[in-house]
PDB file of C-alpha atoms in Angstrom:
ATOM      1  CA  UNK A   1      40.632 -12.327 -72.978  1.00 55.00           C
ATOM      2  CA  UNK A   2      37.610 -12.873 -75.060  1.00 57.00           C
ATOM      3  CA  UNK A   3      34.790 -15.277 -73.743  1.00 56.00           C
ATOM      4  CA  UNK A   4      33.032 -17.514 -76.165  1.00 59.00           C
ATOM      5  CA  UNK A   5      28.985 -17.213 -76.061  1.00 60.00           C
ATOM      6  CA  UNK A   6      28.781 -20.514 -77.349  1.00 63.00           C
ATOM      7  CA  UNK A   7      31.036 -21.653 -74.369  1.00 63.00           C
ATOM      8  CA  UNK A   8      28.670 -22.999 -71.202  1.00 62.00           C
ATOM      9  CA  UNK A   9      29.516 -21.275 -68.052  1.00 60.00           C
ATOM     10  CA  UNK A  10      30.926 -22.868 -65.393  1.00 59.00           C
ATOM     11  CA  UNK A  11      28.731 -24.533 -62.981  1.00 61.00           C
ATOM     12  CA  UNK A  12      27.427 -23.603 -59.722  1.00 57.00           C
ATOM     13  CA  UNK A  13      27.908 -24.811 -56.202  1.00 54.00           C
ATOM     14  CA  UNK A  14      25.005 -26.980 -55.740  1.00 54.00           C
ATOM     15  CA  UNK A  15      22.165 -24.953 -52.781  1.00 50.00           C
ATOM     16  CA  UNK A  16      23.073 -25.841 -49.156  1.00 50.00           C
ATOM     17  CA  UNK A  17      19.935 -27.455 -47.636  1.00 49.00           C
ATOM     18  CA  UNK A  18      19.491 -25.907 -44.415  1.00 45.00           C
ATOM     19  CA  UNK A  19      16.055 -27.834 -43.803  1.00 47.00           C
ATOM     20  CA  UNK A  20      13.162 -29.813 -44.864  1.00 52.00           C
ATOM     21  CA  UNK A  21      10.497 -27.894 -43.352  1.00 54.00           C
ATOM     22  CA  UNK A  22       9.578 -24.286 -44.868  1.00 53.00           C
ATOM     23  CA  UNK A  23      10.240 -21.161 -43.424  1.00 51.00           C
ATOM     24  CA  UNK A  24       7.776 -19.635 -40.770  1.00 55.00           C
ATOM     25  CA  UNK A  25       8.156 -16.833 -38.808  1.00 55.00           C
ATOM     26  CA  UNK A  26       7.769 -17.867 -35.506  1.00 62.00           C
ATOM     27  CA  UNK A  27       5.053 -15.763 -33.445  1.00 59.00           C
ATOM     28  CA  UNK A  28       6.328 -14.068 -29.982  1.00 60.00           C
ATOM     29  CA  UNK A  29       4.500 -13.822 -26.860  1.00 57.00           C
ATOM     30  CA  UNK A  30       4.051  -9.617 -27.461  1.00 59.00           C
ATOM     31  CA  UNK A  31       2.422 -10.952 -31.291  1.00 57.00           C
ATOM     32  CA  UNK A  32      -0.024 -12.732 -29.269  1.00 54.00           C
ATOM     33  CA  UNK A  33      -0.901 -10.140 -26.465  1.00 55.00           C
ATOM     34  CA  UNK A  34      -1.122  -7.400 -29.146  1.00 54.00           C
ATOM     35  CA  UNK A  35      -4.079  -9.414 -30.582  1.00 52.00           C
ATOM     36  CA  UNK A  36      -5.459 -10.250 -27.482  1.00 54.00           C
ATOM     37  CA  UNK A  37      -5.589  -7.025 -25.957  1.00 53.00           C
ATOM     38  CA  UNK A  38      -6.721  -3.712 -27.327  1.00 51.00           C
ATOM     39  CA  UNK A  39      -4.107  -1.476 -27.759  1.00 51.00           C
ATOM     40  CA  UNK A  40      -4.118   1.623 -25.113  1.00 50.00           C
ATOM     41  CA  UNK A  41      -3.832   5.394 -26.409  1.00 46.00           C
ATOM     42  CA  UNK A  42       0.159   6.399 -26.003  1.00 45.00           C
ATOM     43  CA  UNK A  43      -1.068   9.812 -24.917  1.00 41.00           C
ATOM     44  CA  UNK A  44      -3.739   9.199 -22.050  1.00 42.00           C
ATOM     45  CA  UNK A  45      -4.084  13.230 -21.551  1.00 41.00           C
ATOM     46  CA  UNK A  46      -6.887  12.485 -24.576  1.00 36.00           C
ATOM     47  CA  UNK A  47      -8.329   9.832 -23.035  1.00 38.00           C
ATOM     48  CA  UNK A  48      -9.220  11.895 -20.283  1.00 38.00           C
ATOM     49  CA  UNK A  49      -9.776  15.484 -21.357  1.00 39.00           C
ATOM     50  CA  UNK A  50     -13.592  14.440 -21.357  1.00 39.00           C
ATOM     51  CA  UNK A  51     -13.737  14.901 -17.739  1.00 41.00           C
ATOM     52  CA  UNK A  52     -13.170  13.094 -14.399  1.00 45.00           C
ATOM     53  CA  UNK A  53     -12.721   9.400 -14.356  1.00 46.00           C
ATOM     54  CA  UNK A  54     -10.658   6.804 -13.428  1.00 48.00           C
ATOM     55  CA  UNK A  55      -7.009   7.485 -13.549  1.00 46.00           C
ATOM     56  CA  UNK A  56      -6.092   6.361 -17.309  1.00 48.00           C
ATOM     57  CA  UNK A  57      -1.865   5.846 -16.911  1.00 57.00           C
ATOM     58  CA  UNK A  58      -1.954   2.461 -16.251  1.00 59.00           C
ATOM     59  CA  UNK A  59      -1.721   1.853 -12.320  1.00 82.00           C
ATOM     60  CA  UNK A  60       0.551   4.910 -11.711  1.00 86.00           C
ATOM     61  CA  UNK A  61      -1.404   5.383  -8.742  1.00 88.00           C
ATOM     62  CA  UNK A  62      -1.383   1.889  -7.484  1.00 90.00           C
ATOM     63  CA  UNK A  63       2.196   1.437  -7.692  1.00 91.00           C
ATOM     64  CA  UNK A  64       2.267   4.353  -5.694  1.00 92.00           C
ATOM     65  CA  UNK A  65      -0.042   3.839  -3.194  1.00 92.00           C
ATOM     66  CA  UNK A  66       2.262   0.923  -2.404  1.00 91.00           C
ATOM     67  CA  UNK A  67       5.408   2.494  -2.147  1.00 92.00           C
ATOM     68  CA  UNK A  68       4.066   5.132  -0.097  1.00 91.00           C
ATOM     69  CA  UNK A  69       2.773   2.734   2.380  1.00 90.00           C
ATOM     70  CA  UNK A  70       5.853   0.755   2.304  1.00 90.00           C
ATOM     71  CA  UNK A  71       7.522   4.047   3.459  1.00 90.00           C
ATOM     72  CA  UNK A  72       4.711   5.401   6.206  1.00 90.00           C
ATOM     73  CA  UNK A  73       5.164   1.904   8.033  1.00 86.00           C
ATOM     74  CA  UNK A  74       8.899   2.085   8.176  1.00 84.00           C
ATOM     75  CA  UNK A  75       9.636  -0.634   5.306  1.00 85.00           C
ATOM     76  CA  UNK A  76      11.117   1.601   3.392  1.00 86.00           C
ATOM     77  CA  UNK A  77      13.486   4.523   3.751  1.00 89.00           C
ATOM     78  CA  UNK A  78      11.316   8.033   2.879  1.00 86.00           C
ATOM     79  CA  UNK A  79      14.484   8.574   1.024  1.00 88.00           C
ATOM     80  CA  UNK A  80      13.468   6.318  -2.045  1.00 87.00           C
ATOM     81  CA  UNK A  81      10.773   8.641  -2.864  1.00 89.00           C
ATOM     82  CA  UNK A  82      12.386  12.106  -2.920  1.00 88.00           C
ATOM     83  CA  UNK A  83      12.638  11.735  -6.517  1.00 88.00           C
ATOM     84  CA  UNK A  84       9.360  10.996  -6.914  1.00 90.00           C
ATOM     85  CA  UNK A  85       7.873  13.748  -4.558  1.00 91.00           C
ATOM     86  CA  UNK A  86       8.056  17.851  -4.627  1.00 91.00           C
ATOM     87  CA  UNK A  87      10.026  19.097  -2.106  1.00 91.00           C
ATOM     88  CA  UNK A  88       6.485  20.625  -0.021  1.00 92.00           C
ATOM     89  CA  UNK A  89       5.569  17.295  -0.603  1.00 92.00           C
ATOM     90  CA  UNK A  90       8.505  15.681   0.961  1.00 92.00           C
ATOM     91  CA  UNK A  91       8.303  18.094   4.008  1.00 92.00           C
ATOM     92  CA  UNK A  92       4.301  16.258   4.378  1.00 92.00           C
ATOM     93  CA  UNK A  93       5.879  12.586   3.796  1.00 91.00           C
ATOM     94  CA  UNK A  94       8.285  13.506   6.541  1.00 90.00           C
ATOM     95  CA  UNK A  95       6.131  14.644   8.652  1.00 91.00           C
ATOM     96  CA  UNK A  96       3.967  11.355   8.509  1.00 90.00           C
ATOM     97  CA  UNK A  97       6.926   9.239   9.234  1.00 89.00           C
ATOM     98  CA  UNK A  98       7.967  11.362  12.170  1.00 88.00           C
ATOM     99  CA  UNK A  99       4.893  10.916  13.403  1.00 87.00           C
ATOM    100  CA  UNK A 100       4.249   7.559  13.400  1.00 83.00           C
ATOM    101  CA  UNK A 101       1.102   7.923  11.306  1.00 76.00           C
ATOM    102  CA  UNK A 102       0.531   4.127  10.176  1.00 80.00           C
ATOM    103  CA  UNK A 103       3.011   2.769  12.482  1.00 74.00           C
ATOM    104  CA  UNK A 104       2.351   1.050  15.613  1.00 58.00           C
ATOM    105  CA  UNK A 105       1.773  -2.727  15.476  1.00 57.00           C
ATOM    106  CA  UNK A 106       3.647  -4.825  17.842  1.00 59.00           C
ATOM    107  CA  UNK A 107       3.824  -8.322  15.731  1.00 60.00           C
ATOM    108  CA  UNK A 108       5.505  -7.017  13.302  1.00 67.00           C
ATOM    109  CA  UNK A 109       2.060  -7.234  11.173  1.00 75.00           C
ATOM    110  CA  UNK A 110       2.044  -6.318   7.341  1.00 82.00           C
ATOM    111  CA  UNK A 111      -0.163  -3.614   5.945  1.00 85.00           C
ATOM    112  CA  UNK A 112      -2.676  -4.695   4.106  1.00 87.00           C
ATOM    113  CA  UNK A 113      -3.707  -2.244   0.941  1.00 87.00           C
ATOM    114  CA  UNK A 114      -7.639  -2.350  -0.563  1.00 88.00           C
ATOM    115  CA  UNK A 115      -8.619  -1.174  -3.762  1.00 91.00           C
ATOM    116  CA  UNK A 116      -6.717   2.427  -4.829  1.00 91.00           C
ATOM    117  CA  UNK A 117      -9.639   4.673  -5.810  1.00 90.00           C
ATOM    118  CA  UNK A 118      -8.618   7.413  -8.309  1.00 90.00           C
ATOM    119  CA  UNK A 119      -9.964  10.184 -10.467  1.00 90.00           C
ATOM    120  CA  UNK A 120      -8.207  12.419 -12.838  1.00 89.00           C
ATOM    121  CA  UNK A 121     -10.024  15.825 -12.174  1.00 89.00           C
ATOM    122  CA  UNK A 122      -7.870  17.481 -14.915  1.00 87.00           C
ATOM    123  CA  UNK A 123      -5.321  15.662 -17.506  1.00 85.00           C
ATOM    124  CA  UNK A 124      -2.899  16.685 -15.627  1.00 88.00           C
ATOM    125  CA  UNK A 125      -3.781  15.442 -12.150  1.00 91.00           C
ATOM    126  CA  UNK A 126      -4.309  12.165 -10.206  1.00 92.00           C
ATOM    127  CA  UNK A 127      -6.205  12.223  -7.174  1.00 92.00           C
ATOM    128  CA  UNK A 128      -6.039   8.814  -5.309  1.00 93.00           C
ATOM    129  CA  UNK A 129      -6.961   7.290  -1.978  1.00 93.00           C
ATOM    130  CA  UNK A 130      -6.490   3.734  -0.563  1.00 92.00           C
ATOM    131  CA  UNK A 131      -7.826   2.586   2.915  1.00 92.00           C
ATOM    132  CA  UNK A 132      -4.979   0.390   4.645  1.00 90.00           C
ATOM    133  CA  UNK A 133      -5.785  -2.190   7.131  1.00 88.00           C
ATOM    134  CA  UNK A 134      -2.660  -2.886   9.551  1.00 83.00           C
ATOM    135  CA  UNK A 135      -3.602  -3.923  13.470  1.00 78.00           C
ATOM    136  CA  UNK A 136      -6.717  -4.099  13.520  1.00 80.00           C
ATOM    137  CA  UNK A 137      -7.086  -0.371  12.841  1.00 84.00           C
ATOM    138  CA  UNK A 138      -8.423   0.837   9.356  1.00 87.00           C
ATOM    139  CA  UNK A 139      -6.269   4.255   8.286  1.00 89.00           C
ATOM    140  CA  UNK A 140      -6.849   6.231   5.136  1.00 91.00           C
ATOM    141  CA  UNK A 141      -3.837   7.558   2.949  1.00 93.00           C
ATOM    142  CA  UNK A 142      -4.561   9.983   0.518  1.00 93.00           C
ATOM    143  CA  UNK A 143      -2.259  11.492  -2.459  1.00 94.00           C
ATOM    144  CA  UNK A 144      -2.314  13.706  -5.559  1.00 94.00           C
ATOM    145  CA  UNK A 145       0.265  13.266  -8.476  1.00 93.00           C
ATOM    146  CA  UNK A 146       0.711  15.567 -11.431  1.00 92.00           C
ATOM    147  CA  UNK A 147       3.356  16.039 -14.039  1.00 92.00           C
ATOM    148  CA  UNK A 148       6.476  18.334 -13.084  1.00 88.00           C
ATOM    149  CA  UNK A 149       9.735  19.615 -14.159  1.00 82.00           C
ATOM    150  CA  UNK A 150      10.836  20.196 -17.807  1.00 84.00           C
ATOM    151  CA  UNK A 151      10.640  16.084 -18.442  1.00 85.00           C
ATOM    152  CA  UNK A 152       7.002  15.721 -17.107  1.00 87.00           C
ATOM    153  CA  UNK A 153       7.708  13.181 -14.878  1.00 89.00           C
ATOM    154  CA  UNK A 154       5.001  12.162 -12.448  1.00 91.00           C
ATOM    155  CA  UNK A 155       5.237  13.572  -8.902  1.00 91.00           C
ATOM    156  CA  UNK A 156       3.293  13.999  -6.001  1.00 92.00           C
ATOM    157  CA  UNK A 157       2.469  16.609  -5.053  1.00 92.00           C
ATOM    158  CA  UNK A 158       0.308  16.237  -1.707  1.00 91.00           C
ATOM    159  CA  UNK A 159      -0.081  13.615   0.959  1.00 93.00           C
ATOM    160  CA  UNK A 160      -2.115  13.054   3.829  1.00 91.00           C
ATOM    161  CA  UNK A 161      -2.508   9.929   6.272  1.00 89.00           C
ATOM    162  CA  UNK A 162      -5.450   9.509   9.157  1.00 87.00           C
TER     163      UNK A 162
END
């Protein structure tokens, strides 16, 4: 079969219309937090290597500090944070809870946590310390984290409760 040049093709399907208005791309909620907010280093073991300061990984240490109060007042199992504890540091968190450290109040009254104060002495340390009011008594719990195992994942690696 030969085609003809002079011979118009045949026509085509006329262009759906999908809408009237143009195209935008429509902008997300992360779009407008990532021009909101500055962006924070992905490796904070540079942001730190200039010396002590406040612990750069985001609230690690308050998230914590919460969880390990949650477990020295009996909230909370002490299982839930074997994972995130060394095993000398388990044998400490145990001890606390045996103890009765920040136990004690008869109402049934909640803890309440104050401001987690951290340093990073090295990159690859956390040192924190929060002061917990809970019946009438003021106690002090103090922690250290650092990276562990082949994955790095954040442990602690010390405890102590007065």
């Amino acid at each position: 079969m030969t085609t003809c040049p002079n011979r118009a093709a045949p026509p085509l399907a006329p262009p759906a219309v999908l809408s009237a208005r143009p195209y935008r791309p429509r902008a997300t909620a992360r779009d407008h937090r990532a021009v909101a907010e500055p962006r924070r280093p992905r490796h904070p073991r540079t942001a730190c290597a200039a010396g002590p300061g406040p612990d750069p990984r985001g609230g690690l240490s308050t998230r914590f500090a919460h969880r390990l109060v949650e477990v020295l007042t009996g909230s909370r199992p002490s299982g839930q944070l074997l994972r995130h504890t060394t095993l000398d540091c388990y044998g400490q968190l145990s001890a606390l809870v045996r103890a009765g450290t920040l136990r004690g109040t008869r109402g049934g009254e909640r803890p309440r946590l104050g401001p987690v104060h951290d340093r990073s002495p090295a990159p690859d340390a956390v040192e924190a310390c929060v002061r917990v009011d809970l019946g009438g008594r003021h106690h002090m719990v103090a922690f250290r984290l650092e990276p562990r195992g082949p994955s790095g994942q954040w442990q602690c690696t010390a405890v102590e409760a007065r």
